[in-house]
CSV table of C-alpha atoms in Angstrom, one decimal:
chain,number,residue,atom,x,y,z
A,1,LYS,CA,85.1,32.4,52.5
A,2,GLU,CA,86.0,30.2,55.5
A,3,LEU,CA,89.7,30.9,55.1
A,4,THR,CA,89.0,34.7,55.1
A,5,LYS,CA,86.6,34.4,58.0
A,6,ARG,CA,89.3,32.7,60.1
A,7,GLY,CA,92.2,34.7,58.9
A,8,TRP,CA,94.0,31.6,57.7
A,9,LYS,CA,96.5,31.4,54.8
A,10,LEU,CA,96.2,28.2,52.7
A,11,SER,CA,99.6,26.6,51.9
A,12,HIS,CA,98.9,22.9,51.4
A,13,ILE,CA,96.1,20.8,49.9
A,14,PHE,CA,96.5,17.1,50.7
A,15,CYS,CA,94.5,14.9,48.4
A,16,THR,CA,94.0,11.3,49.5
A,17,HIS,CA,92.4,10.1,46.2
A,18,HIS,CA,90.9,11.4,43.0
A,19,HIS,CA,87.2,11.3,43.6
A,20,TRP,CA,85.5,14.6,42.9
A,21,ASP,CA,84.2,15.3,46.4
A,22,HIS,CA,87.8,15.3,47.5
A,23,THR,CA,89.4,17.2,44.6
A,24,GLY,CA,86.6,19.3,43.1
A,25,GLY,CA,87.6,22.5,44.9
A,26,ASN,CA,91.3,22.3,44.1
A,27,LEU,CA,91.5,24.8,41.3
A,28,GLU,CA,89.2,27.3,42.9
A,29,LEU,CA,91.1,27.2,46.2
A,30,LYS,CA,94.4,27.5,44.3
A,31,SER,CA,93.2,30.4,42.2
A,32,HIS,CA,92.3,32.3,45.4
A,33,SER,CA,95.6,31.5,47.0
A,34,LYS,CA,98.2,32.2,44.2
A,35,SER,CA,100.1,34.8,46.2
A,36,GLN,CA,100.5,32.3,49.1
A,37,GLY,CA,102.1,29.6,46.9
A,38,VAL,CA,99.6,26.9,47.8
A,39,LYS,CA,100.6,23.5,46.6
A,40,ILE,CA,98.4,20.5,45.8
A,41,TYR,CA,99.7,17.1,46.9
A,42,GLY,CA,98.4,13.7,45.7
A,43,ALA,CA,99.3,10.2,44.6
A,44,GLU,CA,101.5,9.9,41.6
A,45,SER,CA,99.4,7.0,40.3
A,46,GLU,CA,96.3,9.2,40.2
A,47,ALA,CA,98.0,12.4,39.1
A,48,ASP,CA,96.1,12.6,35.8
A,49,LYS,CA,92.8,12.6,37.8
A,50,ILE,CA,93.7,15.2,40.5
A,51,PRO,CA,93.2,18.8,39.3
A,52,GLY,CA,96.1,21.2,39.8
A,53,ILE,CA,98.4,18.6,41.3
A,54,ASP,CA,101.9,20.0,42.0
A,55,VAL,CA,103.6,17.3,44.1
A,56,GLN,CA,103.2,13.7,43.1
A,57,LEU,CA,103.6,11.3,46.0
A,58,GLN,CA,104.5,7.6,46.4
A,59,PRO,CA,104.0,5.3,49.4
A,60,ASN,CA,106.6,5.8,52.1
A,61,ASP,CA,107.4,9.3,50.9
A,62,SER,CA,107.9,11.9,53.7
A,63,ILE,CA,106.7,15.5,53.2
A,64,PRO,CA,107.4,18.4,55.5
A,65,PHE,CA,104.5,20.3,57.1
A,66,GLY,CA,105.3,23.0,59.6
A,67,THR,CA,107.6,21.6,62.2
A,68,THR,CA,106.8,18.0,61.4
A,69,ASN,CA,106.5,15.5,58.5
A,70,ALA,CA,103.8,13.4,57.1
A,71,LYS,CA,104.5,9.8,56.0
A,72,ILE,CA,102.6,8.6,52.9
A,73,ILE,CA,100.8,5.3,53.4
A,74,ASP,CA,99.4,3.1,50.6
A,75,VAL,CA,95.8,2.6,51.4
A,76,GLY,CA,94.5,1.4,48.0
A,77,GLY,CA,91.1,-0.3,47.8
A,78,HIS,CA,88.5,2.4,47.6
A,79,THR,CA,90.5,3.6,44.6
A,80,LEU,CA,93.6,1.9,43.4
A,81,GLY,CA,96.0,4.7,44.2
A,82,HIS,CA,94.4,6.0,47.5
A,83,ILE,CA,97.0,7.3,50.0
A,84,ALA,CA,96.9,8.5,53.6
A,85,TYR,CA,98.9,11.0,55.4
A,86,HIS,CA,100.3,9.9,58.8
A,87,PHE,CA,101.8,12.4,61.2
A,88,GLY,CA,103.6,10.7,64.1
A,89,GLU,CA,107.1,12.0,64.6
A,90,ASP,CA,106.4,13.5,68.0
A,91,ASP,CA,104.2,10.6,69.1
A,92,ASN,CA,101.1,12.7,68.8
A,93,HIS,CA,99.9,10.4,66.0
A,94,ALA,CA,97.3,11.7,63.5
A,95,LEU,CA,96.0,9.9,60.4
A,96,PHE,CA,94.2,11.6,57.5
A,97,CYS,CA,92.9,8.6,55.6
A,98,GLY,CA,90.2,10.0,53.2
A,99,ASP,CA,87.7,7.2,52.5
A,100,ALA,CA,90.0,4.2,53.3
A,101,LEU,CA,88.8,3.9,56.9
A,102,PHE,CA,85.8,5.4,58.6
A,103,ALA,CA,84.6,5.4,62.1
A,104,LEU,CA,83.0,1.9,62.3
A,105,GLY,CA,83.4,1.5,58.6
A,106,CYS,CA,85.5,1.7,55.4
A,107,GLY,CA,85.0,3.1,51.9
A,108,ARG,CA,83.3,1.2,49.2
A,109,MET,CA,85.6,-1.0,47.1
A,110,PHE,CA,85.1,0.9,43.8
A,111,GLU,CA,88.4,0.0,42.1
A,112,GLY,CA,90.4,-2.3,44.3
A,113,THR,CA,90.2,-6.0,45.3
A,114,PRO,CA,89.5,-7.7,48.6
A,115,PRO,CA,93.2,-8.7,49.1
A,116,GLN,CA,94.4,-5.1,48.4
A,117,PHE,CA,91.8,-3.5,50.7
A,118,TRP,CA,92.4,-6.0,53.5
A,119,ASN,CA,96.1,-5.3,53.3
A,120,THR,CA,95.3,-1.6,53.6
A,121,LEU,CA,93.2,-2.1,56.7
A,122,LYS,CA,95.9,-4.3,58.3
A,123,ARG,CA,98.4,-1.6,57.6
A,124,LEU,CA,96.2,0.9,59.4
A,125,ARG,CA,95.4,-1.5,62.2
A,126,ASP,CA,99.1,-1.7,62.9
A,127,LEU,CA,99.4,2.0,63.7
A,128,PRO,CA,99.6,3.0,67.4
A,129,ASN,CA,96.3,2.6,69.2
A,130,HIS,CA,96.3,6.3,70.2
A,131,THR,CA,96.5,7.5,66.6
A,132,ASP,CA,93.7,10.0,66.0
A,133,VAL,CA,91.8,9.1,62.8
A,134,TYR,CA,90.5,11.9,60.7
A,135,CYS,CA,88.3,10.3,58.1
A,136,ALA,CA,86.6,12.3,55.4
A,137,HIS,CA,82.9,11.7,56.0
A,138,GLU,CA,80.5,11.7,58.9
A,139,TYR,CA,79.0,8.2,58.2
A,140,THR,CA,79.2,6.8,61.7
A,141,SER,CA,75.5,6.5,62.4
A,142,SER,CA,74.8,4.3,59.4
A,143,ASN,CA,78.1,2.4,59.9
A,144,ALA,CA,77.1,1.7,63.5
A,145,LYS,CA,73.8,0.2,62.4
A,146,PHE,CA,75.5,-2.2,60.1
A,147,ALA,CA,78.2,-3.0,62.7
A,148,MET,CA,75.5,-3.8,65.3
A,149,SER,CA,73.8,-6.2,62.8
A,150,VAL,CA,77.0,-8.3,62.4
A,151,GLU,CA,78.5,-8.2,65.9
A,152,PRO,CA,75.7,-7.3,68.4
A,153,GLY,CA,77.6,-9.3,71.1
A,154,ASN,CA,80.5,-6.9,71.1
A,155,GLN,CA,80.2,-4.8,74.3
A,156,HIS,CA,82.7,-2.3,73.0
A,157,LEU,CA,80.6,-1.8,69.9
A,158,VAL,CA,77.4,-1.5,72.0
A,159,GLU,CA,78.9,1.3,74.1
A,160,TYR,CA,80.3,3.0,71.0
A,161,ASN,CA,76.9,2.9,69.2
A,162,GLU,CA,75.2,4.4,72.2
A,163,GLU,CA,77.7,7.3,72.3
A,164,VAL,CA,77.2,7.8,68.5
A,165,ILE,CA,73.5,8.1,69.0
A,166,VAL,CA,73.8,10.7,71.7
A,167,LYS,CA,76.4,12.7,69.9
A,168,ARG,CA,74.4,12.9,66.7
A,169,GLN,CA,71.2,13.8,68.5
A,170,ARG,CA,73.2,16.8,69.9
A,171,GLY,CA,74.5,17.6,66.4
A,172,GLU,CA,78.1,16.8,67.5
A,173,PRO,CA,80.7,15.1,65.3
A,174,THR,CA,81.9,11.5,65.9
A,175,VAL,CA,85.2,12.2,64.1
A,176,PRO,CA,88.0,11.9,65.0
A,177,THR,CA,88.1,8.4,66.3
A,178,THR,CA,91.2,6.4,67.2
A,179,ILE,CA,92.9,3.3,65.8
A,180,GLY,CA,92.5,1.6,69.2
A,181,ARG,CA,88.8,2.2,69.3
A,182,GLU,CA,88.3,1.0,65.7
A,183,ILE,CA,90.2,-2.2,66.4
A,184,MET,CA,87.7,-3.0,69.2
A,185,ALA,CA,84.5,-2.2,67.3
A,186,ASN,CA,84.9,-1.7,63.5
A,187,PRO,CA,83.7,-4.9,61.7
A,188,PHE,CA,86.0,-4.2,58.8
A,189,LEU,CA,89.0,-4.6,61.1
A,190,ARG,CA,87.7,-7.6,62.9
A,191,GLY,CA,86.9,-10.3,60.3
A,192,ASP,CA,89.9,-12.3,61.4
A,193,VAL,CA,89.2,-12.1,65.1
A,194,SER,CA,85.4,-12.3,65.4
A,195,ALA,CA,83.6,-15.6,64.9
A,196,GLU,CA,80.3,-13.7,65.4
A,197,ILE,CA,81.0,-11.5,62.4
A,198,ARG,CA,82.1,-14.4,60.2
A,199,ARG,CA,79.0,-16.3,61.0
A,200,ASN,CA,76.7,-13.3,60.3
A,201,VAL,CA,78.2,-12.6,56.9
A,202,GLY,CA,78.2,-16.2,55.8
A,203,ALA,CA,81.9,-16.8,55.9
A,204,PHE,CA,83.4,-20.3,56.3
A,205,ASP,CA,86.1,-21.5,58.5
A,206,GLU,CA,88.4,-22.1,55.5
A,207,ASP,CA,87.9,-18.6,54.2
A,208,SER,CA,91.1,-16.5,54.3
A,209,PRO,CA,90.9,-13.1,56.0
A,210,ASP,CA,90.7,-11.2,52.7
A,211,VAL,CA,87.8,-13.3,51.6
A,212,VAL,CA,86.0,-12.7,54.9
A,213,PHE,CA,86.6,-8.9,54.4
A,214,GLY,CA,85.1,-9.2,50.9
A,215,LYS,CA,82.0,-10.8,52.4
A,216,ILE,CA,81.7,-8.1,55.1
A,217,ARG,CA,82.1,-5.4,52.4
A,218,LYS,CA,79.4,-7.0,50.2
A,219,ALA,CA,77.1,-7.3,53.2
A,220,LYS,CA,77.5,-3.6,54.0
A,221,ASP,CA,76.9,-2.7,50.3
A,222,THR,CA,73.5,-4.4,50.4
A,223,PHE,CA,72.5,-3.5,54.0
A,224,ARG,CA,69.3,-1.6,54.4
A,225,GLY,CA,69.1,-1.2,58.2
């Protein structure tokens, strides 16, 4: 209905991972778009779980889209085969990362391990600061409450949180964010640089960054703020 309303023709469906809330509409969308040759893209390692998949992707693949290309990034952790689509050939960087990274948060670790997920977040943290991040859910308000509980002394986070409150009161989205902004405020990207976060999640000096990440993720899973 929305495609018809806007007069758009669907040509690509980019799946980041196999969860139903990201792939449940694949076959219906494809059935309404047969004459347009729509193709469904997704991770090769999750192909058996992605309905209607046509193109199976591996990390570091490059796929054409319009006049540009998307590079496939391995962002496993939320699911084992989770991928992200990074557009950056013209220096107008955009990242479509599903549930790997959220504004002030990251996805639950359903299938992966702390080392895998931490490596994913480091990979994303290394993208250009001006990269626009299009995550898949509007979870920023709840993420901000947790972030403030573990790093209340971070002025960048305090200002970000205030902006989120105002935007949501107005019914405005908080997505997209940027990599640079998340580096300064997202606790899941900051476990190796913030003593305040490590202290508040019970991490020890000898804990490796992936262990610290695991403790941050566990703290968020049980947070009831």
